[in-house]
Amino acid sequence: MISYLRLIKLWLAVILFLPYSAQNQSMTDSGKNKSVLIIKAAGYLEGGQPEGVDAITEATSVGRNVHEVSDVLQKELSRLGVGSEVAPFNDAKRIQEILKDSTISLIVFAGPAYSSQFPQQLKDVVPKIKERILENKIRCTSMTTCRFLGSGERTVTSFNEGLNDVGISTIDGLVIHHEYEDPDWESKVKAFAEQIQQAL
């Protein structure tokens, strides 16, 4: 038979444990790491030729292209403690798999500016994942590498406006000169990563 004193101790332990357990669960839920998906198109590596997923427009380029900028963005996000994954624009299966991860809170659409627009192939990704974006309240943005910064600005602005038009919440995008005339490009990527972190 349990003594009265032991019963009191057991009761106190239960009373003290319940709030701790609830708080711990709350901290686990709210502290869940949020992450970023980068959907990437175009740009080929030094010494290579545009082929496969990169041969989508004449805007494919050597130099500071989407590949390089995406790599630097991933490193900056990692430095800030933000996880990220990159998926090619035409790997629909992989994109859908990544989006099943409930931690994905923001998507970056990344591609070249071509006549002040993203390649149609990259734009066509949006309707395929729109419902999941809206359902999970995922924010979106875009980044481009371009020959003319004005064209890049129009590319990012018009793309983000298109997302807003279908009810998708956005943050400001990033524009980088794809050649070597943008001396502040790394600080721009760093600021963009910090902006993404704050938006999560």
mmCIF file of C-alpha atoms in Angstrom:
data_model
loop_
_atom_site.group_PDB
_atom_site.id
_atom_site.type_symbol
_atom_site.label_atom_id
_atom_site.label_comp_id
_atom_site.label_asym_id
_atom_site.label_seq_id
_atom_site.Cartn_x
_atom_site.Cartn_y
_atom_site.Cartn_z
ATOM 1 C CA MET A 1 0.000 0.000 0.000
ATOM 2 C CA ILE A 2 1.357 3.419 -0.968
ATOM 3 C CA SER A 3 1.968 5.634 2.022
ATOM 4 C CA TYR A 4 0.289 9.027 2.186
ATOM 5 C CA LEU A 5 3.679 10.789 1.954
ATOM 6 C CA ARG A 6 4.683 8.850 -1.178
ATOM 7 C CA LEU A 7 1.292 9.637 -2.717
ATOM 8 C CA ILE A 8 1.846 13.359 -2.110
ATOM 9 C CA LYS A 9 5.327 13.166 -3.669
ATOM 10 C CA LEU A 10 3.957 11.329 -6.723
ATOM 11 C CA TRP A 11 1.167 13.895 -7.115
ATOM 12 C CA LEU A 12 3.670 16.778 -6.895
ATOM 13 C CA ALA A 13 5.919 15.142 -9.483
ATOM 14 C CA VAL A 14 2.991 14.830 -11.924
ATOM 15 C CA ILE A 15 1.890 18.433 -11.316
ATOM 16 C CA LEU A 16 5.420 19.751 -11.835
ATOM 17 C CA PHE A 17 6.086 17.589 -14.906
ATOM 18 C CA LEU A 18 2.959 18.515 -16.898
ATOM 19 C CA PRO A 19 3.813 22.206 -17.517
ATOM 20 C CA TYR A 20 7.420 21.260 -18.347
ATOM 21 C CA SER A 21 6.207 18.668 -20.827
ATOM 22 C CA ALA A 22 3.815 21.118 -22.495
ATOM 23 C CA GLN A 23 6.496 23.822 -22.635
ATOM 24 C CA ASN A 24 9.028 21.371 -24.054
ATOM 25 C CA GLN A 25 6.561 20.278 -26.769
ATOM 26 C CA SER A 26 5.796 23.920 -27.586
ATOM 27 C CA MET A 27 9.504 24.701 -27.855
ATOM 28 C CA THR A 28 9.975 21.707 -30.155
ATOM 29 C CA ASP A 29 7.146 22.858 -32.434
ATOM 30 C CA SER A 30 8.126 26.532 -32.539
ATOM 31 C CA GLY A 31 11.825 25.739 -32.772
ATOM 32 C CA LYS A 32 11.405 23.539 -35.824
ATOM 33 C CA ASN A 33 14.099 24.541 -38.302
ATOM 34 C CA LYS A 34 12.635 26.324 -41.297
ATOM 35 C CA SER A 35 14.320 25.791 -44.637
ATOM 36 C CA VAL A 36 14.531 27.102 -48.192
ATOM 37 C CA LEU A 37 14.085 25.504 -51.613
ATOM 38 C CA ILE A 38 16.016 27.002 -54.539
ATOM 39 C CA ILE A 39 14.527 26.048 -57.916
ATOM 40 C CA LYS A 40 17.326 26.671 -60.394
ATOM 41 C CA ALA A 41 17.519 27.036 -64.166
ATOM 42 C CA ALA A 42 20.262 27.870 -66.672
ATOM 43 C CA GLY A 43 23.887 28.880 -66.598
ATOM 44 C CA TYR A 44 26.786 26.590 -67.409
ATOM 45 C CA LEU A 45 30.131 26.056 -65.777
ATOM 46 C CA GLU A 46 33.466 27.432 -67.008
ATOM 47 C CA GLY A 47 34.827 25.204 -69.773
ATOM 48 C CA GLY A 48 31.481 23.507 -70.329
ATOM 49 C CA GLN A 49 28.679 23.835 -72.826
ATOM 50 C CA PRO A 50 24.988 24.434 -72.109
ATOM 51 C CA GLU A 51 23.185 21.126 -72.367
ATOM 52 C CA GLY A 52 20.293 19.330 -70.725
ATOM 53 C CA VAL A 53 18.625 21.503 -68.096
ATOM 54 C CA ASP A 54 20.937 24.440 -68.833
ATOM 55 C CA ALA A 55 20.292 24.660 -72.580
ATOM 56 C CA ILE A 56 16.943 26.384 -72.216
ATOM 57 C CA THR A 57 17.532 29.840 -73.707
ATOM 58 C CA GLU A 58 20.257 31.903 -75.304
ATOM 59 C CA ALA A 59 20.665 33.484 -71.865
ATOM 60 C CA THR A 60 22.799 30.625 -70.574
ATOM 61 C CA SER A 61 26.153 32.118 -69.701
ATOM 62 C CA VAL A 62 29.607 31.481 -68.370
ATOM 63 C CA GLY A 63 30.712 33.767 -65.565
ATOM 64 C CA ARG A 64 28.860 34.656 -62.431
ATOM 65 C CA ASN A 65 25.786 32.672 -63.382
ATOM 66 C CA VAL A 66 22.903 31.135 -61.450
ATOM 67 C CA HIS A 67 25.023 28.107 -60.486
ATOM 68 C CA GLU A 68 27.643 30.225 -58.753
ATOM 69 C CA VAL A 69 25.216 32.612 -57.087
ATOM 70 C CA SER A 70 23.063 29.710 -55.814
ATOM 71 C CA ASP A 71 26.163 28.082 -54.290
ATOM 72 C CA VAL A 72 27.120 31.301 -52.491
ATOM 73 C CA LEU A 73 23.527 31.818 -51.314
ATOM 74 C CA GLN A 74 23.465 28.295 -49.869
ATOM 75 C CA LYS A 75 26.714 28.958 -47.984
ATOM 76 C CA GLU A 76 25.369 32.226 -46.576
ATOM 77 C CA LEU A 77 22.109 30.561 -45.506
ATOM 78 C CA SER A 78 24.083 27.765 -43.853
ATOM 79 C CA ARG A 79 26.187 30.354 -42.005
ATOM 80 C CA LEU A 80 22.930 31.796 -40.658
ATOM 81 C CA GLY A 81 21.724 28.346 -39.587
ATOM 82 C CA VAL A 82 19.152 28.050 -42.386
ATOM 83 C CA GLY A 83 18.961 24.777 -44.306
ATOM 84 C CA SER A 84 18.435 24.824 -48.066
ATOM 85 C CA GLU A 85 18.074 22.478 -51.016
ATOM 86 C CA VAL A 86 18.556 23.110 -54.722
ATOM 87 C CA ALA A 87 16.438 21.387 -57.359
ATOM 88 C CA PRO A 88 16.587 21.744 -61.160
ATOM 89 C CA PHE A 89 13.463 23.394 -62.558
ATOM 90 C CA ASN A 90 12.602 20.323 -64.655
ATOM 91 C CA ASP A 91 12.893 17.730 -61.888
ATOM 92 C CA ALA A 92 9.203 17.820 -60.953
ATOM 93 C CA LYS A 93 9.415 14.654 -58.867
ATOM 94 C CA ARG A 94 12.279 15.999 -56.733
ATOM 95 C CA ILE A 95 10.563 19.365 -56.251
ATOM 96 C CA GLN A 96 7.368 17.653 -55.082
ATOM 97 C CA GLU A 97 9.357 15.426 -52.698
ATOM 98 C CA ILE A 98 11.132 18.433 -51.171
ATOM 99 C CA LEU A 99 7.845 20.320 -50.788
ATOM 100 C CA LYS A 100 6.431 17.451 -48.711
ATOM 101 C CA ASP A 101 8.926 18.557 -46.055
ATOM 102 C CA SER A 102 6.915 20.740 -43.686
ATOM 103 C CA THR A 103 9.999 22.836 -42.862
ATOM 104 C CA ILE A 104 10.127 24.435 -46.337
ATOM 105 C CA SER A 105 9.002 28.004 -45.658
ATOM 106 C CA LEU A 106 10.390 29.886 -48.653
ATOM 107 C CA ILE A 107 11.132 29.164 -52.310
ATOM 108 C CA VAL A 108 13.672 31.048 -54.433
ATOM 109 C CA PHE A 109 13.105 30.812 -58.188
ATOM 110 C CA ALA A 110 16.535 31.354 -59.787
ATOM 111 C CA GLY A 111 17.233 31.832 -63.474
ATOM 112 C CA PRO A 112 18.728 34.107 -66.129
ATOM 113 C CA ALA A 113 17.130 37.313 -67.343
ATOM 114 C CA TYR A 114 16.299 37.058 -71.034
ATOM 115 C CA SER A 115 14.589 40.087 -72.581
ATOM 116 C CA SER A 116 13.595 41.125 -69.037
ATOM 117 C CA GLN A 117 11.886 37.779 -68.362
ATOM 118 C CA PHE A 118 12.711 34.433 -66.848
ATOM 119 C CA PRO A 119 12.771 31.518 -69.309
ATOM 120 C CA GLN A 120 9.242 30.213 -69.863
ATOM 121 C CA GLN A 121 10.358 26.792 -68.624
ATOM 122 C CA LEU A 122 11.086 28.238 -65.174
ATOM 123 C CA LYS A 123 7.853 30.252 -65.098
ATOM 124 C CA ASP A 124 5.905 27.092 -65.968
ATOM 125 C CA VAL A 125 6.969 25.525 -62.659
ATOM 126 C CA VAL A 126 4.732 27.904 -60.667
ATOM 127 C CA PRO A 127 1.289 26.543 -61.672
ATOM 128 C CA LYS A 128 2.486 22.988 -60.975
ATOM 129 C CA ILE A 129 3.251 23.749 -57.314
ATOM 130 C CA LYS A 130 0.963 26.721 -56.662
ATOM 131 C CA GLU A 131 -1.591 24.768 -54.615
ATOM 132 C CA ARG A 132 1.047 23.355 -52.277
ATOM 133 C CA ILE A 133 2.613 26.818 -51.880
ATOM 134 C CA LEU A 134 -0.745 28.350 -50.927
ATOM 135 C CA GLU A 135 -1.760 25.413 -48.747
ATOM 136 C CA ASN A 136 1.478 25.543 -46.728
ATOM 137 C CA LYS A 137 1.718 29.367 -46.750
ATOM 138 C CA ILE A 138 5.174 29.212 -48.334
ATOM 139 C CA ARG A 139 6.627 32.604 -49.225
ATOM 140 C CA CYS A 140 8.473 33.005 -52.514
ATOM 141 C CA THR A 141 10.989 35.240 -54.219
ATOM 142 C CA SER A 142 13.291 35.192 -57.216
ATOM 143 C CA MET A 143 16.869 35.936 -58.164
ATOM 144 C CA THR A 144 18.527 36.441 -61.512
ATOM 145 C CA THR A 145 21.892 36.897 -63.115
ATOM 146 C CA CYS A 146 21.789 39.235 -66.067
ATOM 147 C CA ARG A 147 23.804 41.207 -68.596
ATOM 148 C CA PHE A 148 21.981 44.466 -67.827
ATOM 149 C CA LEU A 149 20.943 45.269 -64.260
ATOM 150 C CA GLY A 150 17.836 47.160 -65.439
ATOM 151 C CA SER A 151 16.659 44.080 -67.315
ATOM 152 C CA GLY A 152 17.327 41.951 -64.242
ATOM 153 C CA GLU A 153 15.295 44.298 -62.038
ATOM 154 C CA ARG A 154 12.349 44.068 -64.442
ATOM 155 C CA THR A 155 12.700 40.278 -64.543
ATOM 156 C CA VAL A 156 12.535 39.871 -60.765
ATOM 157 C CA THR A 157 9.852 42.530 -60.232
ATOM 158 C CA SER A 158 7.498 41.181 -62.918
ATOM 159 C CA PHE A 159 7.956 37.577 -61.760
ATOM 160 C CA ASN A 160 7.228 38.443 -58.126
ATOM 161 C CA GLU A 161 4.206 40.498 -59.183
ATOM 162 C CA GLY A 162 2.945 37.456 -61.107
ATOM 163 C CA LEU A 163 3.250 35.405 -57.917
ATOM 164 C CA ASN A 164 1.312 38.052 -55.970
ATOM 165 C CA ASP A 165 -1.416 37.998 -58.624
ATOM 166 C CA VAL A 166 -2.159 34.334 -57.835
ATOM 167 C CA GLY A 167 -2.140 34.941 -54.078
ATOM 168 C CA ILE A 168 1.457 33.956 -53.284
ATOM 169 C CA SER A 169 3.254 36.100 -50.704
ATOM 170 C CA THR A 170 6.700 37.349 -51.788
ATOM 171 C CA ILE A 171 9.773 39.150 -50.539
ATOM 172 C CA ASP A 172 12.098 41.338 -52.623
ATOM 173 C CA GLY A 173 14.325 39.467 -55.069
ATOM 174 C CA LEU A 174 18.015 39.628 -55.958
ATOM 175 C CA VAL A 175 19.704 40.873 -59.152
ATOM 176 C CA ILE A 176 23.360 40.101 -59.927
ATOM 177 C CA HIS A 177 25.382 41.072 -63.009
ATOM 178 C CA HIS A 178 26.403 37.785 -64.652
ATOM 179 C CA GLU A 179 29.751 39.041 -65.856
ATOM 180 C CA TYR A 180 32.344 40.590 -63.567
ATOM 181 C CA GLU A 181 31.136 44.195 -63.327
ATOM 182 C CA ASP A 182 29.265 43.899 -60.031
ATOM 183 C CA PRO A 183 31.944 44.332 -57.321
ATOM 184 C CA ASP A 184 29.371 44.201 -54.494
ATOM 185 C CA TRP A 185 27.731 40.961 -55.606
ATOM 186 C CA GLU A 186 28.862 38.932 -52.583
ATOM 187 C CA SER A 187 27.567 41.530 -50.129
ATOM 188 C CA LYS A 188 24.279 41.549 -52.091
ATOM 189 C CA VAL A 189 23.984 37.775 -51.694
ATOM 190 C CA LYS A 190 24.785 38.065 -47.982
ATOM 191 C CA ALA A 191 22.089 40.718 -47.500
ATOM 192 C CA PHE A 192 19.639 38.570 -49.493
ATOM 193 C CA ALA A 193 20.352 35.560 -47.259
ATOM 194 C CA GLU A 194 19.739 37.703 -44.165
ATOM 195 C CA GLN A 195 16.491 38.968 -45.681
ATOM 196 C CA ILE A 196 15.403 35.370 -46.312
ATOM 197 C CA GLN A 197 16.263 34.370 -42.739
ATOM 198 C CA GLN A 198 14.109 37.209 -41.366
ATOM 199 C CA ALA A 199 11.213 36.195 -43.643
ATOM 200 C CA LEU A 200 11.110 32.589 -42.416
#
